[in-house]
Amino acid sequence: MPINLEDPKKFRPLVGQAHQVAMNMLRPISRKYDRAEHAYPKELDMLAAMIDGLSESGASEGAGAAGVRRDEKETETGVKNGANLASVMSIAEMCWGDVGLLLSMPRQGLGNSAIASVADDEQLERFAGVWAGMAITEPGTGSDSANIKTTAVLDGDEYVLNGEKIYVTAGDRADHIVVWATLDRSLGRAAIKSFVVPKGTPGMRVDRLEHKLGIRASDTATIIFEDCRVPKENLLGSPEIDPKQGFAGAMATFDNTRPLVAAMAVGCARAALDLTRDLLAEAGVTVDYDRPAHLQSAAAAKFLQMEADWEAAHLLMLQAAWMADNRKPNSLEASMAKAKAGRVGSDITLSCVELCGSVGYSEAELLEKWARDSKILDIFEGTQQIQQLIIARRVLGLTSAELK
Ligand SMILES: Cc1cc2nc3c(=O)[nH]c(=O)nc-3n(C[C@H](O)[C@H](O)[C@H](O)COP(=O)(O)OP(=O)(O)OC[C@H]3O[C@@H](n4cnc5c(N)ncnc54)[C@H](O)[C@@H]3O)c2cc1C
């Protein structure tokens, strides 16, 4: 089936609204919360209430991470533009405003995507409206997420969790955390499951917050679990340990979240490109999209090359989300989108600082902030190197044991 390169018409109002919110509500407080690291952006409460209202009225199909869901229904044509596509498009717009603030939006956490991806219908209903962070990383476990040491032991009707999770985005502010833990370390990756833990559960505590290079509006927490008991119904998906399925259960989350992180990078890079084009124009450099780059100034040629990189990342993002909407396996495409967008997002934002010189480097504009913010998008939810490894395995048909 040919790919349609135009944005779906039905999402134009949603994208327009997200752009207005980014411009009028996020941009004006962007610098304030970059400086006031760890201060709660209270302005977002009103915004979250508005988004809830839109979702309830059906006016918004997936305004954020919480909208992501593999739809089971077939459409008449067999092809649909659904919640995943709506989410990446609106998230990109919101990140044109501010990535750190998007990551701080109540009820739009990456844990919400995990719930949406893996939960059964009863759990979906029970956890509707929560704000969930996602806790995978541990002091000894980053890229190698199969190495998780946090344990979950069944005791009567409850699982007892023990372990330490670090770098949990929204870990302090979210009201629930989706925790990855192993049911049995001797059984390897197949025994890793995710558990929804409500804040305030005895045995769970936020230990500290990190100071960071970028996305300073977003809180990043260390969370300790000591004999923390959750009902056994809070395990997401199946409690069976199926070595054939391997890591697939919990990992399915990444197929939905990686396109979202790609969208964040696409939005942040777009912001840098738009401002740089204006600043270049003020300095007398116009970028002509209809003339070959080598006939234009060096600055314009560099700008056109960045536009091409941006477009490639944008299209890969759309493809990965569209495949999720249409229930096509998209692990390869999700990693391709994240790898491309993560890398060019960093390259573009830093190159925009370079093109704008001292104005780019100074706090008078947001360019230097976007260069700091975008770096994390090439690190979390799987680093650049890990995405390339996953892509290589898929393309070459090799297992994780065969290509490490
Ligand atoms: C601001 C921030 C927010 C975060 N939010 C969350 C969150 O919400 N939830 C969560 O669970 N985690 C979160 N993380 C953690 C993040 O996902 C990890 O930092 C990331 O997965 C990398 O793990 P690591 O830092 O342990 O690096 P390592 O895994 O130690 O990697 C170090 C370097 O080695 C490279 N490398 C590793 N293995 C290979 C290999 N096999 N081949 C080639 N190169 C390799 C990596 O690409 C990287 O460049 C966050 C981190 C930050 C900084």
Coordinates of C-alpha atoms and ligand atoms in Angstrom, one line a residue:
M1 CA 0.0 0.0 0.0
P2 CA 1.4 3.4 -0.9
I3 CA 2.2 5.8 2.0
N4 CA 0.3 9.0 2.0
L5 CA 2.7 11.8 2.9
E6 CA 0.1 14.3 3.9
D7 CA -0.9 14.8 7.5
P8 CA -4.4 13.2 8.0
K9 CA -7.1 15.9 7.7
K10 CA -9.0 14.7 10.6
F11 CA -6.1 15.5 13.0
R12 CA -5.6 19.0 11.8
P13 CA -7.9 20.6 14.5
L14 CA -6.0 18.5 17.2
V15 CA -2.6 19.6 15.9
G16 CA -3.8 23.2 15.6
Q17 CA -5.0 23.1 19.3
A18 CA -1.7 21.5 20.5
H19 CA 0.3 24.2 18.6
Q20 CA -1.8 27.0 20.3
V21 CA -1.3 25.4 23.7
A22 CA 2.5 25.1 23.1
M23 CA 2.8 28.7 21.9
N24 CA 0.5 30.4 24.5
M25 CA 0.8 28.2 27.6
L26 CA 4.1 26.3 27.4
R27 CA 6.6 28.7 25.8
P28 CA 5.8 31.6 28.2
I29 CA 6.8 29.4 31.2
S30 CA 9.6 27.5 29.5
R31 CA 12.5 29.5 30.8
K32 CA 11.0 29.9 34.3
Y33 CA 10.9 26.2 35.0
D34 CA 14.2 25.6 33.3
R35 CA 15.7 27.9 36.0
A36 CA 13.4 26.7 38.8
E37 CA 14.4 23.0 38.6
H38 CA 12.2 20.8 40.8
A39 CA 9.5 23.5 41.2
Y40 CA 6.1 22.1 40.3
P41 CA 4.7 23.7 37.1
K42 CA 1.3 24.4 38.6
E43 CA 0.1 26.0 35.4
L44 CA -0.1 22.5 33.9
D45 CA -2.9 21.5 36.2
M46 CA -5.4 23.7 34.3
L47 CA -4.0 22.5 31.0
A48 CA -4.4 18.8 32.0
A49 CA -8.0 19.5 33.1
M50 CA -8.6 21.0 29.6
I51 CA -7.1 17.9 27.9
D52 CA -9.2 15.6 30.1
G53 CA -12.3 17.6 29.1
L54 CA -11.4 17.2 25.4
S55 CA -10.8 13.5 25.8
E56 CA -14.1 13.0 27.5
S57 CA -16.0 14.9 24.9
G58 CA -14.3 12.8 22.2
A59 CA -12.8 15.9 20.6
S60 CA -9.3 14.7 21.2
E61 CA -8.2 11.3 20.0
G62 CA -5.0 10.8 22.1
A63 CA -3.7 14.2 23.2
G64 CA -0.7 12.6 24.8
A65 CA 1.0 9.4 25.8
A66 CA -2.1 8.2 27.5
G67 CA -3.9 7.9 24.2
V68 CA -1.7 5.1 22.9
R69 CA -3.6 1.9 22.4
R70 CA -3.6 -1.0 20.0
D71 CA -7.2 -0.9 18.7
E72 CA -8.7 -4.3 18.3
K73 CA -11.5 -3.1 15.9
E74 CA -11.2 -3.5 12.1
T75 CA -12.2 -0.5 10.1
E76 CA -14.3 -0.7 6.9
T77 CA -11.4 0.0 4.7
G78 CA -9.0 -2.0 6.9
V79 CA -6.8 1.1 7.2
K80 CA -7.0 3.7 9.9
N81 CA -5.3 6.7 11.3
G82 CA -5.8 6.3 15.0
A83 CA -4.7 7.2 18.5
N84 CA -1.0 6.5 17.9
L85 CA -0.8 8.8 15.0
A86 CA -2.8 11.5 16.8
S87 CA -0.5 11.1 19.8
V88 CA 2.8 11.5 17.9
M89 CA 1.4 14.5 16.0
S90 CA 0.1 16.3 19.1
I91 CA 3.2 15.4 21.2
A92 CA 5.5 16.9 18.5
E93 CA 3.5 20.1 18.6
M94 CA 3.6 20.2 22.4
C95 CA 7.4 19.7 22.3
W96 CA 7.7 22.6 19.9
G97 CA 6.6 24.4 23.1
D98 CA 8.6 22.5 25.7
V99 CA 9.8 18.9 26.1
G100 CA 10.3 19.1 29.9
L101 CA 6.8 20.5 30.5
L102 CA 5.3 17.9 28.2
L103 CA 7.0 15.2 30.3
S104 CA 5.4 16.9 33.4
M105 CA 1.8 16.8 32.1
P106 CA -0.5 15.1 34.6
R107 CA -1.9 11.8 33.4
Q108 CA 0.3 11.7 30.3
G109 CA 3.3 9.7 31.6
L110 CA 5.2 7.0 29.9
G111 CA 3.7 4.6 32.5
N112 CA 0.3 5.5 31.0
S113 CA 1.5 4.2 27.7
A114 CA 2.7 1.0 29.4
I115 CA -0.7 0.5 30.9
A116 CA -2.4 1.3 27.6
S117 CA -0.1 -1.2 25.8
V118 CA -0.2 -4.2 28.1
A119 CA -3.2 -3.9 30.5
D120 CA -6.4 -6.0 30.1
D121 CA -9.8 -4.4 30.0
E122 CA -10.4 -4.7 33.7
Q123 CA -7.1 -3.0 34.4
L124 CA -7.7 -0.3 31.8
E125 CA -10.9 0.6 33.6
R126 CA -9.3 0.5 37.1
F127 CA -6.3 2.6 36.1
A128 CA -8.2 5.1 33.9
G129 CA -7.3 8.6 34.9
V130 CA -4.1 7.8 36.8
W131 CA -0.8 9.5 36.2
A132 CA 1.9 6.9 35.8
G133 CA 5.7 7.1 35.6
M134 CA 7.7 4.1 34.3
A135 CA 10.5 2.6 36.4
I136 CA 12.8 0.2 34.5
T137 CA 16.3 1.6 35.2
E138 CA 18.3 0.4 38.2
P139 CA 21.8 1.2 39.6
G140 CA 23.2 -1.9 37.8
T141 CA 20.8 -2.0 34.9
G142 CA 20.4 0.6 32.1
S143 CA 20.6 -0.5 28.4
D144 CA 20.6 -4.2 29.5
S145 CA 17.0 -4.1 30.8
A146 CA 16.9 -8.0 30.8
N147 CA 19.3 -7.7 33.8
I148 CA 16.6 -6.3 36.2
K149 CA 17.2 -7.2 39.8
T150 CA 14.1 -5.8 41.5
T151 CA 12.1 -8.8 42.6
A152 CA 8.4 -9.5 42.8
V153 CA 7.4 -12.5 45.0
L154 CA 3.9 -13.7 45.2
D155 CA 2.7 -14.0 48.8
G156 CA -1.0 -14.9 49.1
D157 CA -3.0 -12.4 47.0
E158 CA -0.2 -9.9 46.8
Y159 CA 3.2 -9.4 45.1
V160 CA 6.0 -8.2 47.4
L161 CA 8.4 -5.8 45.6
N162 CA 12.0 -5.2 46.6
G163 CA 14.6 -3.1 44.8
E164 CA 15.8 0.3 43.7
K165 CA 14.7 2.2 40.6
I166 CA 16.6 5.3 39.4
Y167 CA 16.0 8.1 36.9
V168 CA 12.2 7.7 37.0
T169 CA 10.7 10.6 34.9
A170 CA 7.8 12.2 36.8
G171 CA 8.7 9.7 39.6
D172 CA 7.9 12.3 42.3
R173 CA 4.8 13.9 40.8
A174 CA 3.0 10.9 39.3
D175 CA 0.4 9.2 41.4
H176 CA 1.3 5.7 40.2
I177 CA 4.5 4.0 39.0
V178 CA 4.7 1.1 36.6
V179 CA 7.6 -1.0 38.0
W180 CA 9.5 -3.6 36.1
A181 CA 10.5 -6.5 38.3
T182 CA 11.5 -10.2 37.9
L183 CA 9.3 -13.1 39.2
D184 CA 12.4 -15.4 39.1
R185 CA 15.9 -14.2 38.2
S186 CA 16.9 -17.7 37.3
L187 CA 14.4 -17.7 34.4
G188 CA 15.9 -14.7 32.7
R189 CA 14.0 -12.1 30.6
A190 CA 10.8 -14.1 30.3
A191 CA 10.2 -13.6 34.1
I192 CA 10.3 -9.8 33.9
K193 CA 6.8 -8.3 34.4
S194 CA 5.4 -4.8 35.0
F195 CA 3.4 -3.9 38.2
V196 CA 1.3 -0.8 38.8
V197 CA 2.1 0.6 42.2
P198 CA 0.0 3.5 43.6
K199 CA 1.9 6.2 45.4
G200 CA 1.5 6.0 49.2
T201 CA 1.7 2.2 49.1
P202 CA 3.7 1.3 52.3
G203 CA 7.3 0.2 51.4
M204 CA 7.6 2.6 48.5
R205 CA 9.5 6.0 48.9
V206 CA 11.0 8.6 46.7
D207 CA 14.7 8.9 47.8
R208 CA 16.0 11.8 45.8
L209 CA 15.7 14.0 42.7
E210 CA 18.4 14.4 40.0
H211 CA 19.9 17.7 38.8
K212 CA 20.2 17.6 35.0
L213 CA 21.6 19.1 31.8
G214 CA 18.2 19.6 30.2
I215 CA 14.4 18.9 30.6
R216 CA 14.8 20.6 34.0
A217 CA 11.0 21.2 34.3
S218 CA 10.7 17.4 34.5
D219 CA 11.4 15.7 37.8
T220 CA 13.7 12.6 37.7
A221 CA 13.5 10.5 40.8
T222 CA 15.1 7.5 42.6
I223 CA 12.5 5.3 44.2
I224 CA 13.1 2.6 46.7
F225 CA 10.9 -0.5 47.2
E226 CA 11.2 -2.3 50.5
D227 CA 8.7 -5.1 51.1
C228 CA 6.2 -3.1 49.1
R229 CA 2.9 -5.1 48.7
V230 CA 0.6 -4.7 45.7
P231 CA -2.6 -6.7 44.9
K232 CA -1.7 -9.5 42.4
E233 CA -4.2 -8.0 40.0
N234 CA -1.8 -5.1 39.5
L235 CA 0.6 -7.2 37.4
L236 CA 0.1 -6.0 33.8
G237 CA -0.6 -8.7 31.3
S238 CA -0.2 -12.4 32.0
P239 CA 1.6 -13.7 35.1
E240 CA 2.7 -16.8 33.2
I241 CA 6.4 -17.1 32.5
D242 CA 6.6 -18.2 28.9
P243 CA 10.2 -18.6 27.7
K244 CA 8.9 -18.8 24.1
Q245 CA 7.4 -15.3 24.4
G246 CA 10.6 -14.1 26.2
F247 CA 10.7 -10.5 26.9
A248 CA 7.9 -9.7 24.4
G249 CA 5.2 -8.9 27.0
A250 CA 6.8 -6.0 28.8
M251 CA 8.9 -5.0 25.8
A252 CA 5.8 -4.4 23.7
T253 CA 5.5 -1.1 25.6
F254 CA 8.6 0.2 23.7
D255 CA 6.9 -0.3 20.3
N256 CA 4.4 2.3 21.5
T257 CA 6.6 4.6 23.5
R258 CA 9.6 4.9 21.1
P259 CA 7.6 6.7 18.4
L260 CA 6.4 9.1 21.2
V261 CA 10.0 9.9 22.1
A262 CA 10.8 10.3 18.4
A263 CA 7.9 12.8 18.3
M264 CA 9.4 14.8 21.2
A265 CA 12.7 15.1 19.2
V266 CA 10.9 16.1 16.1
G267 CA 8.9 18.8 17.9
C268 CA 12.0 20.2 19.7
A269 CA 14.0 20.2 16.5
R270 CA 11.2 22.0 14.6
A271 CA 11.2 24.7 17.3
A272 CA 14.9 25.3 16.8
L273 CA 14.6 25.3 13.0
D274 CA 11.7 27.8 13.0
L275 CA 13.5 30.2 15.3
T276 CA 16.8 29.9 13.4
R277 CA 15.1 30.6 10.1
D278 CA 13.7 33.8 11.6
L279 CA 17.0 34.8 13.1
L280 CA 18.8 34.1 9.9
A281 CA 16.3 36.2 7.9
E282 CA 16.8 39.1 10.4
A283 CA 20.5 38.8 9.6
G284 CA 19.8 38.9 5.9
V285 CA 20.1 35.2 5.1
T286 CA 17.1 33.9 3.4
V287 CA 16.6 30.2 2.8
D288 CA 15.2 29.4 -0.6
Y289 CA 13.5 25.9 -0.6
D290 CA 13.2 25.9 -4.4
R291 CA 16.8 26.4 -5.3
P292 CA 19.7 23.9 -5.0
A293 CA 21.5 24.2 -1.7
H294 CA 25.0 24.5 -3.4
L295 CA 23.8 27.8 -5.1
Q296 CA 23.0 29.4 -1.7
S297 CA 25.0 30.7 1.2
A298 CA 26.8 28.2 3.5
A299 CA 24.3 29.0 6.3
A300 CA 21.3 28.4 4.0
A301 CA 22.8 25.2 2.6
K302 CA 23.4 23.9 6.2
F303 CA 19.8 24.9 7.0
L304 CA 18.4 22.9 4.0
Q305 CA 20.4 19.8 5.0
M306 CA 18.9 20.0 8.5
E307 CA 15.4 20.4 7.0
A308 CA 16.0 17.1 5.0
D309 CA 17.1 15.3 8.2
W310 CA 14.1 16.6 10.0
E311 CA 11.8 15.5 7.3
A312 CA 13.3 11.9 7.3
A313 CA 12.8 11.7 11.1
H314 CA 9.2 13.1 10.8
L315 CA 8.3 10.5 8.2
L316 CA 9.8 7.6 10.2
M317 CA 7.8 8.8 13.2
L318 CA 4.6 8.8 11.3
Q319 CA 5.3 5.4 9.8
A320 CA 5.9 3.8 13.2
A321 CA 2.8 5.3 14.7
W322 CA 0.6 4.4 11.7
M323 CA 1.8 0.8 11.8
A324 CA 0.8 0.6 15.5
D325 CA -2.6 2.0 14.6
N326 CA -3.0 -0.7 12.0
R327 CA -1.8 -3.5 14.3
K328 CA 1.3 -4.2 12.2
P329 CA 4.4 -5.3 14.0
N330 CA 6.5 -2.1 14.3
S331 CA 9.5 -2.9 16.5
L332 CA 11.9 -2.3 13.7
E333 CA 10.2 0.9 12.6
A334 CA 9.8 2.2 16.1
S335 CA 13.5 1.8 16.7
M336 CA 14.3 3.4 13.3
A337 CA 12.2 6.4 14.2
K338 CA 13.7 6.8 17.6
A339 CA 17.3 6.4 16.3
K340 CA 16.9 8.9 13.5
A341 CA 14.9 11.4 15.4
G342 CA 17.0 11.1 18.6
R343 CA 20.2 11.7 16.6
V344 CA 19.1 14.5 14.2
G345 CA 17.2 16.1 17.1
S346 CA 20.4 16.6 18.9
D347 CA 22.4 17.5 15.8
I348 CA 19.8 20.0 14.6
T349 CA 19.3 21.9 17.9
L350 CA 23.1 22.2 18.4
S351 CA 23.7 23.2 14.8
C352 CA 21.1 25.9 15.2
V353 CA 23.0 27.2 18.2
E354 CA 26.1 27.2 16.0
L355 CA 24.4 29.0 13.1
C356 CA 23.1 31.7 15.3
G357 CA 26.4 32.2 17.1
S358 CA 26.4 34.2 20.3
V359 CA 22.6 34.7 20.1
G360 CA 22.2 30.9 19.9
Y361 CA 24.4 30.4 22.9
S362 CA 22.9 33.1 25.1
E363 CA 19.8 32.8 27.3
A364 CA 18.2 35.6 25.4
E365 CA 16.7 32.9 23.1
L366 CA 15.6 29.3 23.9
L367 CA 18.0 27.8 21.3
E368 CA 20.6 26.8 23.9
K369 CA 17.9 25.3 26.1
W370 CA 16.5 23.2 23.2
A371 CA 20.0 21.9 22.5
R372 CA 20.2 20.8 26.2
D373 CA 16.7 19.4 26.3
S374 CA 17.0 17.3 23.1
K375 CA 20.0 15.2 24.2
I376 CA 17.9 13.1 26.6
L377 CA 15.7 12.0 23.7
D378 CA 18.7 10.1 22.2
I379 CA 19.3 8.4 25.6
F380 CA 16.1 7.3 27.4
E381 CA 13.7 4.6 26.1
G382 CA 16.9 3.0 24.6
T383 CA 20.0 4.9 23.6
Q384 CA 21.1 5.6 20.0
Q385 CA 23.5 2.6 20.2
I386 CA 20.8 0.3 21.5
Q387 CA 18.3 1.3 18.8
Q388 CA 21.0 0.6 16.1
L389 CA 21.6 -2.8 17.7
I390 CA 17.9 -3.6 17.6
I391 CA 17.7 -2.5 14.0
A392 CA 20.7 -4.5 13.0
R393 CA 19.3 -7.6 14.6
R394 CA 16.0 -7.2 12.8
V395 CA 17.5 -6.5 9.5
L396 CA 20.1 -9.3 9.7
G397 CA 17.6 -11.8 11.3
L398 CA 19.9 -12.3 14.4
T399 CA 18.8 -12.9 18.0
S400 CA 20.0 -10.8 20.9
A401 CA 22.3 -13.7 21.9
E402 CA 23.8 -13.7 18.4
L403 CA 24.4 -9.9 18.1
K404 CA 25.2 -8.2 21.4
Ligands
LIG1 C1 16.6 12.5 32.4 C2 16.4 11.1 32.4 C3 15.2 10.5 32.5 C4 15.0 9.1 32.5 N1 13.7 8.6 32.6 C5 13.6 7.2 32.8 C6 12.3 6.7 33.1 O1 11.3 7.4 33.2 N2 12.3 5.4 33.4 C7 13.4 4.5 33.3 O2 13.3 3.4 33.6 N3 14.6 5.0 33.0 C8 14.7 6.4 32.7 N4 16.0 6.9 32.4 C9 17.1 6.0 32.3 C10 17.5 5.8 30.8 O3 16.6 5.0 30.2 C11 18.9 5.1 30.9 O4 19.9 6.1 31.3 C12 19.3 4.5 29.5 O5 18.5 3.4 29.3 C13 20.8 4.2 29.4 O6 21.2 3.4 30.5 P1 22.5 3.8 31.4 O7 22.4 5.2 31.7 O8 22.6 2.8 32.5 O9 23.7 3.6 30.3 P2 24.5 2.3 29.9 O10 23.5 1.2 29.6 O11 25.5 2.0 31.0 O12 25.2 2.8 28.6 C14 26.3 3.6 28.6 C15 26.7 3.8 27.1 O13 27.1 2.6 26.6 C16 26.3 2.3 25.4 N5 26.0 0.9 25.3 C17 25.4 0.1 26.2 N6 25.3 -1.2 25.8 C18 25.8 -1.2 24.5 C19 25.9 -2.2 23.5 N7 25.5 -3.4 23.7 N8 26.5 -1.9 22.3 C20 26.9 -0.6 22.1 N9 26.8 0.4 23.0 C21 26.2 0.1 24.2 C22 25.0 3.1 25.6 O14 24.4 3.4 24.4 C23 25.6 4.4 26.3 O15 26.1 5.2 25.3 C24 16.2 8.3 32.4 C25 17.4 8.8 32.3 C26 17.6 10.2 32.3 C27 19.0 10.8 32.2

